[in-house]
Amino acid sequence: ETGVTQTPRHLVMGMTNKKSLKCEQHLGHNAMYWYKQSAKKPLELMFVYNFKEQTENNSVPSRFSPECPNSSHLFLHLHTLQPEDSALYLCASSPTPTGNSQPQHFGDGTRLSIL
Amino acid sequence: DAKTTQPPSMDCAEGRAANLPCNHSTISGNEYVYWYRQIHSQGPQYIIHGLKNNETNEMASLIITEDRKSSTLILPHATLRDTAVYYCIVRSFSGAGSYQLTFGKGTKLSVIP
C-alpha cells in the first residue's frame, strides 16, 4: 500500500541533533496521526490532527514537536532526544478522526535510533 | 475500553485456510471490530472491519458471533506472505473526541510451506 509515505525510513541521530520526520498521504484524508512503536510494546498514539488542527496530544514530551501544514502532510520535529526514544515512528491517516467505521491507513514508519 | 484476547501464535499450512480467533466479551453495541496485520519492519496493514454482520473483502473474511463477544478472521488460502502478527482491535472513543486504535500483542501467524 503506497497511500501513506514516510521519510526517511531509517534515521540515526545523536542526542543533541535536530531532525524531522515527514509523512505524506495521497488518500484525500483529513485526519493524520503519529504513533510510536517501541520494541516489544504495543503502539502508542502520540498526536492526532484533524483538518490541520491538533486535536489530541497524549502527554508527549516537548522534545517531540508535530507540525501539520495541510491535510496531506505531517511532520514530527525532533530535538534533544533520549536513548529511550529509539523506536519505530508510524504515521497514519483516516477520512476523519471521529468516524467509527473509518479505518486508519499506516505508512511503513521511520526506524529511529538515538546514539 | 473493550479489550481483546488472542492466542499468541498459530501455524497454518500454505494453501490452507487460516482461522484467527479473537475474544472481545466486553464490547459495546456501537464498537467496531478491526483487524490489522504487521509484517516485520513494515507499518500495520488494514485488513477488514465489521460491526455485527459478517464481512468479506479481497483479503479476508470476518465472522462475528451473534452476541458479538468473539470473532474470527479467515484467510481463505494462506500464502507465505501472510506470515505476520495479526491484531484484533475494538476501537474505543477517546475522551478527546477521536476513535483510538489500541493494539495488543496480537497473534503471530506462521504460514508453513
PDB file of C-alpha atoms in Angstrom:
ATOM      1  CA  GLU A   1       0.000   0.000   0.000  1.00  0.00           C
ATOM      2  CA  THR A   2       1.517   3.328  -1.010  1.00  0.00           C
ATOM      3  CA  GLY A   3      -1.206   5.669   0.234  1.00  0.00           C
ATOM      4  CA  VAL A   4       0.885   6.900   3.176  1.00  0.00           C
ATOM      5  CA  THR A   5       4.573   7.599   2.604  1.00  0.00           C
ATOM      6  CA  GLN A   6       7.092   8.230   5.358  1.00  0.00           C
ATOM      7  CA  THR A   7      10.636   9.523   5.015  1.00  0.00           C
ATOM      8  CA  PRO A   8      13.278   8.740   5.936  1.00  0.00           C
ATOM      9  CA  ARG A   9      12.833   5.010   6.523  1.00  0.00           C
ATOM     10  CA  HIS A  10      15.810   4.916   8.869  1.00  0.00           C
ATOM     11  CA  LEU A  11      17.389   7.666  10.949  1.00  0.00           C
ATOM     12  CA  VAL A  12      20.316   7.615  13.341  1.00  0.00           C
ATOM     13  CA  MET A  13      20.905  10.751  15.366  1.00  0.00           C
ATOM     14  CA  GLY A  14      22.781  11.955  18.403  1.00  0.00           C
ATOM     15  CA  MET A  15      21.058  13.246  21.467  1.00  0.00           C
ATOM     16  CA  THR A  16      21.860  16.864  20.617  1.00  0.00           C
ATOM     17  CA  ASN A  17      20.799  16.742  16.963  1.00  0.00           C
ATOM     18  CA  LYS A  18      17.669  18.211  15.444  1.00  0.00           C
ATOM     19  CA  LYS A  19      15.892  16.222  12.759  1.00  0.00           C
ATOM     20  CA  SER A  20      12.433  15.930  11.243  1.00  0.00           C
ATOM     21  CA  LEU A  21      10.284  13.021  10.147  1.00  0.00           C
ATOM     22  CA  LYS A  22       7.954  13.521   7.218  1.00  0.00           C
ATOM     23  CA  CYS A  23       4.653  11.886   6.338  1.00  0.00           C
ATOM     24  CA  GLU A  24       2.563  12.396   3.226  1.00  0.00           C
ATOM     25  CA  GLN A  25      -0.789  10.822   2.424  1.00  0.00           C
ATOM     26  CA  HIS A  26      -2.342  10.541  -1.029  1.00  0.00           C
ATOM     27  CA  LEU A  27      -5.734   9.272   0.123  1.00  0.00           C
ATOM     28  CA  GLY A  28      -7.597  12.558   0.415  1.00  0.00           C
ATOM     29  CA  HIS A  29      -7.974  12.102   4.159  1.00  0.00           C
ATOM     30  CA  ASN A  30      -8.418  14.914   6.662  1.00  0.00           C
ATOM     31  CA  ALA A  31      -7.092  13.254   9.819  1.00  0.00           C
ATOM     32  CA  MET A  32      -3.471  12.314  10.429  1.00  0.00           C
ATOM     33  CA  TYR A  33      -1.794  10.582  13.361  1.00  0.00           C
ATOM     34  CA  TRP A  34       1.645   9.930  14.835  1.00  0.00           C
ATOM     35  CA  TYR A  35       2.242   6.653  16.680  1.00  0.00           C
ATOM     36  CA  LYS A  36       5.299   5.271  18.475  1.00  0.00           C
ATOM     37  CA  GLN A  37       6.130   1.559  18.484  1.00  0.00           C
ATOM     38  CA  SER A  38       8.904   0.543  20.855  1.00  0.00           C
ATOM     39  CA  ALA A  39      10.446  -2.884  20.926  1.00  0.00           C
ATOM     40  CA  LYS A  40       8.089  -5.396  22.487  1.00  0.00           C
ATOM     41  CA  LYS A  41       5.490  -2.732  23.338  1.00  0.00           C
ATOM     42  CA  PRO A  42       2.150  -2.004  21.703  1.00  0.00           C
ATOM     43  CA  LEU A  43       1.623   1.016  19.506  1.00  0.00           C
ATOM     44  CA  GLU A  44       1.219   4.248  21.421  1.00  0.00           C
ATOM     45  CA  LEU A  45      -0.791   7.108  19.956  1.00  0.00           C
ATOM     46  CA  MET A  46       1.146  10.378  20.176  1.00  0.00           C
ATOM     47  CA  PHE A  47      -0.780  13.064  18.268  1.00  0.00           C
ATOM     48  CA  VAL A  48      -3.983  13.489  16.265  1.00  0.00           C
ATOM     49  CA  TYR A  49      -4.618  16.189  13.674  1.00  0.00           C
ATOM     50  CA  ASN A  50      -7.920  16.986  12.009  1.00  0.00           C
ATOM     51  CA  PHE A  51      -8.032  19.499   9.151  1.00  0.00           C
ATOM     52  CA  LYS A  52      -4.522  20.702  10.144  1.00  0.00           C
ATOM     53  CA  GLU A  53      -5.547  21.349  13.746  1.00  0.00           C
ATOM     54  CA  GLN A  54      -4.113  19.296  16.583  1.00  0.00           C
ATOM     55  CA  THR A  55      -6.943  17.624  18.452  1.00  0.00           C
ATOM     56  CA  GLU A  56      -5.020  15.252  20.715  1.00  0.00           C
ATOM     57  CA  ASN A  57      -1.653  15.154  22.439  1.00  0.00           C
ATOM     58  CA  ASN A  58      -1.206  12.056  24.566  1.00  0.00           C
ATOM     59  CA  SER A  59       1.158  13.611  27.093  1.00  0.00           C
ATOM     60  CA  VAL A  60       4.048  13.540  24.650  1.00  0.00           C
ATOM     61  CA  PRO A  61       7.298  15.231  25.842  1.00  0.00           C
ATOM     62  CA  SER A  62       8.002  18.605  24.284  1.00  0.00           C
ATOM     63  CA  ARG A  63      11.146  17.282  22.585  1.00  0.00           C
ATOM     64  CA  PHE A  64       8.665  15.930  20.019  1.00  0.00           C
ATOM     65  CA  SER A  65       7.064  18.776  18.090  1.00  0.00           C
ATOM     66  CA  PRO A  66       4.483  17.967  15.415  1.00  0.00           C
ATOM     67  CA  GLU A  67       3.533  20.184  12.505  1.00  0.00           C
ATOM     68  CA  CYS A  68       0.669  19.794  10.045  1.00  0.00           C
ATOM     69  CA  PRO A  69       0.818  22.446   7.298  1.00  0.00           C
ATOM     70  CA  ASN A  70      -2.078  20.896   5.347  1.00  0.00           C
ATOM     71  CA  SER A  71      -4.242  17.796   5.407  1.00  0.00           C
ATOM     72  CA  SER A  72      -1.782  15.826   3.263  1.00  0.00           C
ATOM     73  CA  HIS A  73       1.456  16.450   5.168  1.00  0.00           C
ATOM     74  CA  LEU A  74       2.540  15.802   8.708  1.00  0.00           C
ATOM     75  CA  PHE A  75       5.938  16.370  10.280  1.00  0.00           C
ATOM     76  CA  LEU A  76       7.483  15.356  13.577  1.00  0.00           C
ATOM     77  CA  HIS A  77      10.337  17.621  14.618  1.00  0.00           C
ATOM     78  CA  LEU A  78      12.840  16.034  16.980  1.00  0.00           C
ATOM     79  CA  HIS A  79      15.363  17.704  19.275  1.00  0.00           C
ATOM     80  CA  THR A  80      17.455  16.640  22.258  1.00  0.00           C
ATOM     81  CA  LEU A  81      16.037  13.127  22.219  1.00  0.00           C
ATOM     82  CA  GLN A  82      16.876  10.425  24.737  1.00  0.00           C
ATOM     83  CA  PRO A  83      18.026   6.856  24.055  1.00  0.00           C
ATOM     84  CA  GLU A  84      14.615   5.565  25.162  1.00  0.00           C
ATOM     85  CA  ASP A  85      13.092   7.461  22.236  1.00  0.00           C
ATOM     86  CA  SER A  86      14.589   4.913  19.845  1.00  0.00           C
ATOM     87  CA  ALA A  87      11.581   3.283  18.197  1.00  0.00           C
ATOM     88  CA  LEU A  88       9.554   2.890  15.019  1.00  0.00           C
ATOM     89  CA  TYR A  89       7.523   6.053  14.409  1.00  0.00           C
ATOM     90  CA  LEU A  90       4.406   5.459  12.377  1.00  0.00           C
ATOM     91  CA  CYS A  91       2.150   7.894  10.599  1.00  0.00           C
ATOM     92  CA  ALA A  92      -1.464   7.088   9.773  1.00  0.00           C
ATOM     93  CA  SER A  93      -4.404   8.830   8.143  1.00  0.00           C
ATOM     94  CA  SER A  94      -8.163   8.417   8.007  1.00  0.00           C
ATOM     95  CA  PRO A  95     -11.049  10.379   6.477  1.00  0.00           C
ATOM     96  CA  THR A  96     -11.843  11.944   9.856  1.00  0.00           C
ATOM     97  CA  PRO A  97     -10.835  11.103  13.447  1.00  0.00           C
ATOM     98  CA  THR A  98     -14.419  10.688  14.566  1.00  0.00           C
ATOM     99  CA  GLY A  99     -15.713   8.174  12.058  1.00  0.00           C
ATOM    100  CA  ASN A 100     -16.332   4.888  13.837  1.00  0.00           C
ATOM    101  CA  SER A 101     -16.310   2.914  10.602  1.00  0.00           C
ATOM    102  CA  GLN A 102     -13.286   4.564   9.010  1.00  0.00           C
ATOM    103  CA  PRO A 103     -10.058   2.566   9.098  1.00  0.00           C
ATOM    104  CA  GLN A 104      -6.726   4.239   9.621  1.00  0.00           C
ATOM    105  CA  HIS A 105      -4.099   3.560   6.990  1.00  0.00           C
ATOM    106  CA  PHE A 106      -0.465   3.432   8.050  1.00  0.00           C
ATOM    107  CA  GLY A 107       2.847   4.208   6.449  1.00  0.00           C
ATOM    108  CA  ASP A 108       5.832   1.900   6.874  1.00  0.00           C
ATOM    109  CA  GLY A 109       7.365   4.091   9.540  1.00  0.00           C
ATOM    110  CA  THR A 110      10.724   5.646  10.321  1.00  0.00           C
ATOM    111  CA  ARG A 111      13.094   3.481  12.352  1.00  0.00           C
ATOM    112  CA  LEU A 112      14.780   5.968  14.707  1.00  0.00           C
ATOM    113  CA  SER A 113      17.937   5.181  16.643  1.00  0.00           C
ATOM    114  CA  ILE A 114      19.317   7.622  19.217  1.00  0.00           C
ATOM    115  CA  LEU A 115      23.003   7.292  19.974  1.00  0.00           C
TER     116      LEU A 115
ATOM    117  CA  ASP B   1     -12.283   0.283  26.563  1.00  0.00           C
ATOM    118  CA  ALA B   2     -13.227  -3.110  25.217  1.00  0.00           C
ATOM    119  CA  LYS B   3     -10.226  -5.422  25.415  1.00  0.00           C
ATOM    120  CA  THR B   4      -9.419  -8.283  23.118  1.00  0.00           C
ATOM    121  CA  THR B   5      -7.822 -11.655  23.734  1.00  0.00           C
ATOM    122  CA  GLN B   6      -5.934 -13.515  21.024  1.00  0.00           C
ATOM    123  CA  PRO B   7      -3.727 -16.609  21.054  1.00  0.00           C
ATOM    124  CA  PRO B   8      -0.063 -15.561  20.961  1.00  0.00           C
ATOM    125  CA  SER B   9       0.826 -17.738  17.994  1.00  0.00           C
ATOM    126  CA  MET B  10      -0.601 -20.050  15.350  1.00  0.00           C
ATOM    127  CA  ASP B  11       0.724 -22.133  12.478  1.00  0.00           C
ATOM    128  CA  CYS B  12      -1.028 -22.723   9.180  1.00  0.00           C
ATOM    129  CA  ALA B  13      -0.047 -24.853   6.202  1.00  0.00           C
ATOM    130  CA  GLU B  14       0.407 -22.983   2.943  1.00  0.00           C
ATOM    131  CA  GLY B  15      -2.727 -23.113   0.822  1.00  0.00           C
ATOM    132  CA  ARG B  16      -4.978 -23.894   3.760  1.00  0.00           C
ATOM    133  CA  ALA B  17      -7.426 -21.529   5.411  1.00  0.00           C
ATOM    134  CA  ALA B  18      -6.081 -19.656   8.409  1.00  0.00           C
ATOM    135  CA  ASN B  19      -8.686 -19.029  11.108  1.00  0.00           C
ATOM    136  CA  LEU B  20      -7.604 -16.483  13.703  1.00  0.00           C
ATOM    137  CA  PRO B  21      -9.869 -16.174  16.762  1.00  0.00           C
ATOM    138  CA  CYS B  22     -10.437 -13.139  18.946  1.00  0.00           C
ATOM    139  CA  ASN B  23     -12.464 -12.704  22.123  1.00  0.00           C
ATOM    140  CA  HIS B  24     -13.966  -9.315  22.961  1.00  0.00           C
ATOM    141  CA  SER B  25     -16.547 -10.134  25.607  1.00  0.00           C
ATOM    142  CA  THR B  26     -16.889  -6.543  26.882  1.00  0.00           C
ATOM    143  CA  ILE B  27     -17.567  -4.962  23.504  1.00  0.00           C
ATOM    144  CA  SER B  28     -20.227  -2.249  23.440  1.00  0.00           C
ATOM    145  CA  GLY B  29     -23.099  -2.085  20.976  1.00  0.00           C
ATOM    146  CA  ASN B  30     -21.600   0.575  18.705  1.00  0.00           C
ATOM    147  CA  GLU B  31     -17.982  -0.565  18.775  1.00  0.00           C
ATOM    148  CA  TYR B  32     -16.484  -1.982  15.598  1.00  0.00           C
ATOM    149  CA  VAL B  33     -14.028  -4.877  15.422  1.00  0.00           C
ATOM    150  CA  TYR B  34     -10.974  -4.115  13.295  1.00  0.00           C
ATOM    151  CA  TRP B  35      -8.227  -6.413  12.073  1.00  0.00           C
ATOM    152  CA  TYR B  36      -4.760  -5.282  11.109  1.00  0.00           C
ATOM    153  CA  ARG B  37      -1.574  -7.187  10.418  1.00  0.00           C
ATOM    154  CA  GLN B  38       2.046  -6.175  10.678  1.00  0.00           C
ATOM    155  CA  ILE B  39       4.815  -7.779   8.731  1.00  0.00           C
ATOM    156  CA  HIS B  40       8.269  -7.298  10.173  1.00  0.00           C
ATOM    157  CA  SER B  41       9.729  -3.841   9.531  1.00  0.00           C
ATOM    158  CA  GLN B  42       6.514  -2.538   7.972  1.00  0.00           C
ATOM    159  CA  GLY B  43       3.613  -0.495   9.249  1.00  0.00           C
ATOM    160  CA  PRO B  44       0.311  -2.098  10.254  1.00  0.00           C
ATOM    161  CA  GLN B  45      -1.846  -3.012   7.268  1.00  0.00           C
ATOM    162  CA  TYR B  46      -5.616  -2.667   7.484  1.00  0.00           C
ATOM    163  CA  ILE B  47      -7.425  -5.916   6.652  1.00  0.00           C
ATOM    164  CA  ILE B  48     -11.126  -5.678   7.453  1.00  0.00           C
ATOM    165  CA  HIS B  49     -13.628  -4.406   9.989  1.00  0.00           C
ATOM    166  CA  GLY B  50     -17.208  -5.092  10.998  1.00  0.00           C
ATOM    167  CA  LEU B  51     -19.946  -4.273  13.477  1.00  0.00           C
ATOM    168  CA  LYS B  52     -22.257  -7.287  13.633  1.00  0.00           C
ATOM    169  CA  ASN B  53     -22.663  -8.690  10.160  1.00  0.00           C
ATOM    170  CA  ASN B  54     -20.090 -10.956   8.576  1.00  0.00           C
ATOM    171  CA  GLU B  55     -17.838  -9.139   6.149  1.00  0.00           C
ATOM    172  CA  THR B  56     -15.690 -10.211   3.214  1.00  0.00           C
ATOM    173  CA  ASN B  57     -13.206  -8.378   1.040  1.00  0.00           C
ATOM    174  CA  GLU B  58     -10.382  -9.321  -1.278  1.00  0.00           C
ATOM    175  CA  MET B  59      -8.064 -10.096   1.618  1.00  0.00           C
ATOM    176  CA  ALA B  60     -10.161 -11.930   4.182  1.00  0.00           C
ATOM    177  CA  SER B  61     -13.497 -12.719   5.771  1.00  0.00           C
ATOM    178  CA  LEU B  62     -14.637 -11.630   9.209  1.00  0.00           C
ATOM    179  CA  ILE B  63     -17.113 -13.754  11.116  1.00  0.00           C
ATOM    180  CA  ILE B  64     -18.678 -12.109  14.181  1.00  0.00           C
ATOM    181  CA  THR B  65     -20.766 -14.172  16.582  1.00  0.00           C
ATOM    182  CA  GLU B  66     -24.355 -13.165  17.142  1.00  0.00           C
ATOM    183  CA  ASP B  67     -23.638 -11.968  20.694  1.00  0.00           C
ATOM    184  CA  ARG B  68     -20.603 -10.055  19.310  1.00  0.00           C
ATOM    185  CA  LYS B  69     -18.370 -11.396  22.056  1.00  0.00           C
ATOM    186  CA  SER B  70     -15.953 -13.029  19.660  1.00  0.00           C
ATOM    187  CA  SER B  71     -14.889 -13.004  16.048  1.00  0.00           C
ATOM    188  CA  THR B  72     -12.759 -14.967  13.612  1.00  0.00           C
ATOM    189  CA  LEU B  73     -10.599 -13.653  10.809  1.00  0.00           C
ATOM    190  CA  ILE B  74     -10.348 -16.085   7.922  1.00  0.00           C
ATOM    191  CA  LEU B  75      -7.611 -16.009   5.308  1.00  0.00           C
ATOM    192  CA  PRO B  76      -9.052 -18.464   2.786  1.00  0.00           C
ATOM    193  CA  HIS B  77      -5.808 -19.647   1.155  1.00  0.00           C
ATOM    194  CA  ALA B  78      -2.804 -18.705   3.252  1.00  0.00           C
ATOM    195  CA  THR B  79       0.474 -17.967   1.491  1.00  0.00           C
ATOM    196  CA  LEU B  80       3.965 -17.467   2.877  1.00  0.00           C
ATOM    197  CA  ARG B  81       3.459 -13.718   2.502  1.00  0.00           C
ATOM    198  CA  ASP B  82       0.651 -13.901   5.060  1.00  0.00           C
ATOM    199  CA  THR B  83       3.176 -14.632   7.814  1.00  0.00           C
ATOM    200  CA  ALA B  84       2.727 -11.662  10.163  1.00  0.00           C
ATOM    201  CA  VAL B  85       1.384 -10.539  13.519  1.00  0.00           C
ATOM    202  CA  TYR B  86      -2.389 -10.140  13.342  1.00  0.00           C
ATOM    203  CA  TYR B  87      -4.128  -7.668  15.626  1.00  0.00           C
ATOM    204  CA  CYS B  88      -7.789  -7.759  16.586  1.00  0.00           C
ATOM    205  CA  ILE B  89      -8.864  -4.341  17.841  1.00  0.00           C
ATOM    206  CA  VAL B  90     -12.056  -2.932  19.231  1.00  0.00           C
ATOM    207  CA  ARG B  91     -11.949   0.785  18.662  1.00  0.00           C
ATOM    208  CA  SER B  92     -12.718   2.982  21.609  1.00  0.00           C
ATOM    209  CA  PHE B  93     -13.761   6.610  21.642  1.00  0.00           C
ATOM    210  CA  SER B  94     -11.180   8.703  23.434  1.00  0.00           C
ATOM    211  CA  GLY B  95     -12.101  11.490  25.805  1.00  0.00           C
ATOM    212  CA  ALA B  96     -10.656  13.996  23.340  1.00  0.00           C
ATOM    213  CA  GLY B  97     -13.081  13.084  20.586  1.00  0.00           C
ATOM    214  CA  SER B  98     -11.423  10.590  18.280  1.00  0.00           C
ATOM    215  CA  TYR B  99     -11.557   6.855  17.817  1.00  0.00           C
ATOM    216  CA  GLN B 100      -8.370   5.254  19.019  1.00  0.00           C
ATOM    217  CA  LEU B 101      -6.748   2.055  17.883  1.00  0.00           C
ATOM    218  CA  THR B 102      -5.373   0.223  20.896  1.00  0.00           C
ATOM    219  CA  PHE B 103      -3.046  -2.524  19.694  1.00  0.00           C
ATOM    220  CA  GLY B 104      -2.466  -5.523  21.952  1.00  0.00           C
ATOM    221  CA  LYS B 105       0.096  -8.263  21.447  1.00  0.00           C
ATOM    222  CA  GLY B 106      -1.741  -9.925  18.563  1.00  0.00           C
ATOM    223  CA  THR B 107      -1.328 -13.408  17.107  1.00  0.00           C
ATOM    224  CA  LYS B 108       1.867 -14.310  15.310  1.00  0.00           C
ATOM    225  CA  LEU B 109       0.756 -16.373  12.328  1.00  0.00           C
ATOM    226  CA  SER B 110       3.393 -18.546  10.708  1.00  0.00           C
ATOM    227  CA  VAL B 111       2.490 -19.999   7.314  1.00  0.00           C
ATOM    228  CA  ILE B 112       4.470 -23.160   6.756  1.00  0.00           C
ATOM    229  CA  PRO B 113       5.412 -24.498   3.295  1.00  0.00           C
TER     230      PRO B 113
END
